[in-house]
Short mmCIF file of C-alpha atoms and ligand atoms in Angstrom, two decimals:
data_model
loop_
_atom_site.label_atom_id
_atom_site.label_comp_id
_atom_site.label_asym_id
_atom_site.label_seq_id
_atom_site.Cartn_x
_atom_site.Cartn_y
_atom_site.Cartn_z
CA UNK A 357 -65.20 -33.98 -29.75
CA UNK A 358 -64.14 -30.05 -30.74
CA UNK A 359 -65.56 -27.87 -27.61
CA UNK A 360 -65.07 -24.68 -26.62
CA UNK A 361 -63.68 -24.63 -23.12
CA UNK A 362 -66.27 -22.92 -21.45
CA UNK A 363 -63.71 -20.84 -17.98
CA UNK A 364 -66.46 -19.97 -16.09
CA UNK A 365 -68.09 -22.95 -16.34
CA UNK A 366 -65.02 -24.47 -14.98
CA UNK A 367 -64.28 -26.29 -17.78
CA UNK A 368 -61.00 -29.07 -16.92
CA UNK A 369 -61.78 -31.97 -18.19
CA UNK A 370 -59.81 -35.09 -16.93
CA UNK A 371 -58.20 -36.93 -19.48
CA UNK A 372 -56.34 -39.34 -17.78
CA UNK A 373 -57.72 -42.98 -18.11
CA UNK A 374 -55.81 -44.26 -14.70
CA UNK A 375 -57.18 -41.08 -12.70
CA UNK A 376 -60.85 -41.84 -14.29
CA UNK A 377 -60.75 -45.44 -13.71
CA UNK A 378 -59.86 -44.54 -9.47
CA UNK A 379 -62.38 -42.43 -8.85
CA UNK A 380 -65.08 -45.27 -10.44
CA UNK A 381 -63.00 -47.62 -8.04
CA UNK A 382 -63.65 -45.32 -4.85
CA UNK A 383 -66.80 -44.66 -5.83
CA UNK A 384 -67.86 -48.69 -5.51
CA UNK A 385 -71.03 -48.39 -7.47
CA UNK A 386 -72.83 -52.47 -7.99
CA UNK A 387 -75.17 -52.81 -10.78
CA UNK A 388 -78.15 -52.04 -8.91
CA UNK A 389 -77.36 -48.38 -8.46
CA UNK A 390 -78.71 -45.20 -9.35
CA UNK A 391 -76.15 -42.53 -10.05
CA UNK A 392 -76.44 -38.82 -10.05
CA UNK A 393 -73.47 -36.68 -11.88
CA UNK A 394 -73.28 -33.71 -11.73
CA UNK A 395 -71.50 -31.61 -14.38
CA UNK A 396 -70.40 -34.75 -16.99
CA UNK A 397 -68.66 -32.37 -18.89
CA UNK A 398 -67.48 -34.74 -22.52
CA UNK A 399 -68.16 -37.60 -20.29
CA UNK A 400 -65.06 -38.98 -19.34
CA UNK A 401 -66.63 -40.19 -15.87
CA UNK A 402 -70.73 -40.66 -17.17
CA UNK A 403 -69.57 -43.79 -19.88
CA UNK A 404 -67.42 -45.71 -17.52
CA UNK A 405 -70.44 -45.48 -15.04
CA UNK A 406 -72.82 -46.24 -17.07
CA UNK A 407 -71.07 -49.26 -18.19
CA UNK A 408 -71.24 -50.34 -14.45
CA UNK A 409 -74.91 -48.99 -12.58
CA UNK A 410 -78.76 -49.57 -13.02
CA UNK A 411 -78.87 -45.50 -13.86
CA UNK A 412 -77.52 -42.58 -14.08
CA UNK A 413 -78.87 -39.15 -14.11
CA UNK A 414 -75.75 -36.80 -15.51
CA UNK A 415 -76.82 -32.79 -15.13
CA UNK A 416 -74.68 -30.43 -17.62
CA UNK A 417 -75.04 -26.82 -17.75
CA UNK A 418 -73.51 -25.71 -20.69
CA UNK A 419 -76.10 -26.55 -24.20
CA UNK A 420 -73.14 -27.54 -26.60
CA UNK A 421 -72.36 -30.33 -24.47
CA UNK A 422 -75.88 -31.93 -24.38
CA UNK A 423 -76.10 -33.82 -27.75
CA UNK A 424 -72.63 -35.11 -27.91
CA UNK A 425 -74.29 -36.19 -24.83
CA UNK A 426 -76.61 -38.30 -25.58
CA UNK A 427 -75.34 -39.64 -28.79
CA UNK A 428 -72.09 -40.71 -27.30
CA UNK A 429 -73.12 -42.45 -23.82
CA UNK A 430 -75.17 -45.66 -23.14
CA UNK A 431 -78.90 -45.67 -22.70
CA UNK A 432 -79.19 -46.17 -18.86
CA UNK A 433 -77.27 -42.94 -18.92
CA UNK A 434 -79.83 -39.70 -18.71
CA UNK A 435 -78.63 -36.39 -19.55
CA UNK A 436 -80.65 -33.37 -17.96
CA UNK A 437 -79.81 -29.75 -19.66
CA UNK A 438 -80.05 -27.59 -16.39
CA UNK A 439 -78.40 -25.84 -13.72
CA UNK A 440 -77.47 -28.22 -10.81
CA UNK A 441 -78.57 -25.56 -8.59
CA UNK A 442 -82.10 -25.65 -10.01
CA UNK A 443 -82.33 -29.65 -10.32
CA UNK A 444 -84.83 -30.72 -8.25
CA UNK A 445 -83.38 -34.10 -6.01
CA UNK A 446 -86.83 -34.96 -4.88
CA UNK A 447 -87.49 -36.64 -7.81
CA UNK A 448 -84.65 -39.52 -6.98
CA UNK A 449 -87.14 -42.31 -4.88
CA UNK A 450 -84.57 -44.59 -3.89
CA UNK A 451 -81.33 -44.10 -2.39
CA UNK A 452 -78.73 -43.02 -4.39
CA UNK A 453 -74.63 -41.72 -5.05
CA UNK A 454 -73.58 -38.95 -6.34
CA UNK A 455 -70.19 -38.32 -8.54
CA UNK A 456 -68.40 -35.05 -9.31
CA UNK A 457 -65.36 -33.34 -10.67
CA UNK A 458 -66.90 -30.70 -9.15
CA UNK A 459 -66.96 -26.77 -11.67
CA UNK A 460 -64.78 -25.12 -8.95
CA UNK A 461 -66.52 -21.61 -8.38
CA UNK A 462 -69.88 -23.00 -7.46
CA UNK A 463 -68.00 -26.11 -5.27
CA UNK A 464 -69.78 -24.83 -1.76
CA UNK A 465 -72.67 -24.35 -2.91
CA UNK A 466 -72.88 -27.44 -4.37
CA UNK A 467 -71.89 -29.21 -1.17
CA UNK A 468 -74.69 -27.41 0.54
CA UNK A 469 -77.08 -28.66 -1.84
CA UNK A 470 -76.37 -32.07 -1.77
CA UNK A 471 -75.97 -32.68 2.07
CA UNK A 472 -79.10 -30.84 2.38
CA UNK A 473 -81.14 -33.44 0.69
CA UNK A 474 -81.75 -36.98 2.96
CA UNK A 475 -81.28 -38.99 0.46
CA UNK A 476 -77.64 -39.52 -1.22
CA UNK A 477 -76.05 -42.19 0.57
CA UNK A 478 -72.46 -41.90 -0.82
CA UNK A 479 -70.54 -38.92 -2.87
CA UNK A 480 -66.82 -38.71 -5.20
CA UNK A 481 -66.59 -35.59 -5.71
CA UNK A 482 -63.41 -34.16 -7.39
CA UNK A 483 -62.78 -30.53 -5.48
CA UNK A 484 -59.58 -28.11 -5.54
CA UNK A 485 -57.09 -28.81 -2.63
CA UNK A 486 -57.46 -26.08 -0.71
CA UNK A 487 -61.52 -26.22 -0.34
CA UNK A 488 -60.55 -30.05 0.56
CA UNK A 489 -58.81 -28.48 3.21
CA UNK A 490 -61.06 -26.30 4.14
CA UNK A 491 -63.17 -29.74 4.48
CA UNK A 492 -60.89 -31.20 6.94
CA UNK A 493 -60.19 -28.52 8.99
CA UNK A 494 -59.83 -28.93 12.76
CA UNK A 495 -61.05 -25.96 15.06
CA UNK A 496 -58.78 -23.01 16.23
CA UNK A 497 -57.18 -23.27 12.52
CA UNK A 498 -57.50 -20.94 10.06
CA UNK A 499 -58.85 -23.27 7.23
CA UNK A 500 -62.45 -24.01 9.84
CA UNK A 501 -65.25 -22.81 9.26
CA UNK A 502 -69.08 -23.14 8.51
CA UNK A 503 -68.67 -25.31 5.32
CA UNK A 504 -66.26 -27.69 7.63
CA UNK A 505 -68.47 -28.03 10.65
CA UNK A 506 -71.34 -28.22 8.10
CA UNK A 507 -69.29 -31.44 6.02
CA UNK A 508 -68.29 -32.92 9.02
CA UNK A 509 -71.68 -32.64 11.02
CA UNK A 510 -73.55 -34.29 7.69
CA UNK A 511 -71.10 -37.15 6.39
CA UNK A 512 -67.70 -39.54 7.16
CA UNK A 513 -65.23 -37.67 5.32
CA UNK A 514 -62.69 -38.57 3.74
CA UNK A 515 -59.87 -37.65 1.76
CA UNK A 516 -59.14 -40.34 -1.42
CA UNK A 517 -55.95 -39.23 -3.63
CA UNK A 518 -54.71 -35.97 -4.58
CA UNK A 519 -54.82 -34.82 -8.22
CA UNK A 520 -52.56 -32.88 -10.47
CA UNK A 521 -53.07 -30.15 -12.96
CA UNK A 522 -51.61 -32.38 -15.76
CA UNK A 523 -54.52 -35.22 -16.01
CA UNK A 524 -57.19 -32.40 -17.50
CA UNK A 525 -57.67 -30.34 -20.50
CA UNK A 526 -57.33 -27.75 -19.71
CA UNK A 527 -55.29 -27.50 -17.21
CA UNK A 528 -56.48 -25.51 -13.70
CA UNK A 529 -54.21 -23.78 -12.31
CA UNK A 530 -54.80 -25.45 -8.81
CA UNK A 531 -54.34 -28.92 -7.34
CA UNK A 532 -57.16 -31.47 -6.78
CA UNK A 533 -58.42 -33.51 -3.88
CA UNK A 534 -60.77 -36.63 -4.54
CA UNK A 535 -63.10 -36.76 -1.79
CA UNK A 536 -65.42 -39.76 -0.43
CA UNK A 537 -68.31 -38.94 1.66
CA UNK A 538 -70.75 -41.11 3.48
CA UNK A 539 -74.37 -39.73 4.70
CA UNK A 540 -74.56 -39.82 8.29
CA UNK A 541 -77.78 -40.72 7.84
CA UNK A 542 -78.67 -41.69 12.11
CA UNK A 543 -78.00 -37.61 13.04
CA UNK A 544 -80.65 -36.32 14.88
CA UNK A 545 -80.92 -33.41 14.73
CA UNK A 546 -82.76 -30.91 13.25
CA UNK A 547 -80.84 -29.88 9.93
CA UNK A 548 -82.17 -26.36 9.15
CA UNK A 549 -81.86 -25.21 12.69
CA UNK A 550 -78.05 -26.60 12.42
CA UNK A 551 -77.53 -24.93 9.58
CA UNK A 552 -78.97 -21.26 10.52
CA UNK A 553 -76.19 -21.07 13.71
CA UNK A 554 -73.78 -21.98 11.73
CA UNK A 555 -74.40 -19.84 9.84
CA UNK A 556 -74.64 -17.26 11.57
CA UNK A 557 -71.61 -18.13 14.06
CA UNK A 558 -69.20 -17.76 11.01
CA UNK A 559 -71.32 -15.03 9.68
CA UNK A 560 -69.32 -13.06 11.88
CA UNK A 561 -66.88 -15.23 12.85
CA UNK A 562 -64.70 -12.26 14.75
CA UNK A 563 -67.41 -11.87 17.71
CA UNK A 564 -68.27 -13.69 20.48
CA UNK A 565 -71.67 -16.41 20.32
CA UNK A 566 -72.85 -14.04 22.75
CA UNK A 567 -73.28 -11.39 20.26
CA UNK A 568 -74.26 -13.38 17.35
CA UNK A 569 -76.46 -16.35 18.08
CA UNK A 570 -78.18 -14.70 21.29
CA UNK A 571 -81.37 -15.82 20.39
CA UNK A 572 -80.36 -19.60 19.88
CA UNK A 573 -78.08 -19.61 23.62
CA UNK A 574 -80.08 -19.53 26.78
CA UNK A 575 -79.05 -20.35 30.37
CA UNK A 576 -76.30 -22.97 30.26
CA UNK A 577 -75.34 -22.88 27.02
CA UNK A 578 -75.18 -18.68 27.12
CA UNK A 579 -72.69 -19.38 30.73
CA UNK A 580 -70.72 -21.97 28.74
CA UNK A 581 -69.85 -20.63 24.99
CA UNK A 582 -71.17 -16.70 25.71
CA UNK A 583 -67.65 -16.14 25.44
CA UNK A 584 -66.46 -18.18 22.64
CA UNK A 585 -65.83 -17.70 19.27
CA UNK A 586 -67.46 -19.48 16.22
CA UNK A 587 -63.89 -21.31 15.95
CA UNK A 588 -62.88 -22.48 18.62
CA UNK A 589 -66.00 -24.62 19.02
CA UNK A 590 -66.44 -28.49 18.06
CA UNK A 591 -68.83 -30.20 15.48
CA UNK A 592 -69.71 -31.29 18.87
CA UNK A 593 -70.15 -28.60 20.61
CA UNK A 594 -72.67 -26.77 17.50
CA UNK A 595 -74.92 -30.22 17.43
CA UNK A 596 -75.19 -30.08 21.13
CA UNK A 597 -76.44 -26.01 21.01
CA UNK A 598 -78.69 -27.06 18.22
CA UNK A 599 -80.01 -29.98 20.40
CA UNK A 600 -80.72 -28.32 23.35
CA UNK A 601 -81.89 -24.74 22.32
CA UNK A 602 -84.29 -27.08 19.96
CA UNK A 603 -85.78 -28.25 23.19
CA UNK A 604 -86.05 -24.49 24.98
N1 SAM B 1432 -66.68 -34.94 -15.68
C1 SAM B 1432 -66.60 -33.93 -16.50
C2 SAM B 1432 -64.67 -34.76 -16.09
O1 SAM B 1432 -64.07 -34.68 -15.40
O2 SAM B 1432 -63.70 -34.59 -17.46
C3 SAM B 1432 -66.31 -32.68 -16.34
C4 SAM B 1432 -66.15 -31.62 -15.45
S1 SAM B 1432 -65.96 -30.16 -15.52
C5 SAM B 1432 -64.63 -30.04 -13.75
C6 SAM B 1432 -66.75 -29.91 -14.90
C7 SAM B 1432 -68.59 -29.89 -15.22
O3 SAM B 1432 -69.74 -28.69 -14.88
C8 SAM B 1432 -68.55 -29.26 -16.87
O4 SAM B 1432 -69.27 -30.35 -17.66
C9 SAM B 1432 -69.82 -27.46 -16.57
O5 SAM B 1432 -69.89 -27.61 -18.13
C10 SAM B 1432 -70.04 -28.03 -15.36
N2 SAM B 1432 -71.17 -27.06 -15.21
C11 SAM B 1432 -70.52 -26.17 -14.40
N3 SAM B 1432 -71.24 -25.18 -14.14
C12 SAM B 1432 -72.81 -26.32 -13.52
C13 SAM B 1432 -74.05 -26.23 -13.25
N4 SAM B 1432 -73.84 -24.92 -12.19
N5 SAM B 1432 -74.73 -27.42 -13.30
C14 SAM B 1432 -74.28 -28.43 -14.08
N6 SAM B 1432 -72.94 -28.62 -14.50
C15 SAM B 1432 -72.04 -27.89 -14.53
#
């Protein structure tokens, strides 16, 4: 199909059947699964997913892609024309898997949106290599920040494989990485509070925590963490702060 590629929507479409197959394999989907796909594009992943699972909901922002997608995809694929950031995830009544070769301009907000929703079980995302480095970063490194803490707290994540620019059309200028995430359903924290503390702490990452998350550091917590900067705290430290301050 002839398509006008929209750079502003991060349109780099996968062309290589081997990489498409590898992503579908990693998704480990079964015939009873429900899959949400973010940004189906020309449907490279969507049609393969449609063959394997009971239902696919594919959310695409580009109006020019909707009709061709609806025409070419199997009946168990529902194509929704919407900005994913406005899409209501509460419509999933059962656990679902998320798949997406994510548009690079909006990767972080998409990751946060998925992470905050309690209904997903497993996610497979293709992201820019630099974003993957931030997701997996350890404390004390330059890549370690809000994104690293939020993702590592909310999910068990794994780097699957790298993807070169040559397998896309048009080719992006960067390398990509496929990652998988399993939601930590046993995590016993107030996610909203946790998210607020991490956001405030990294909002001014050169400042000591006594100046940024003052209201959340009472007594022992202030003694333990007050003189520290956020990039030196582990994910477990942030969990400790949010758990303890919730009790006081
Ligand atoms: N999944 C296809 C593939 O692998 O070939 C396309 C991937 S392309 C990197 C990203 C897709 O996300 C594009 O189709 C783009 O139009 C779509 N997209 C961009 N922003 C979006 C948004 N806010 N909501 C939904 N889809 C979006």
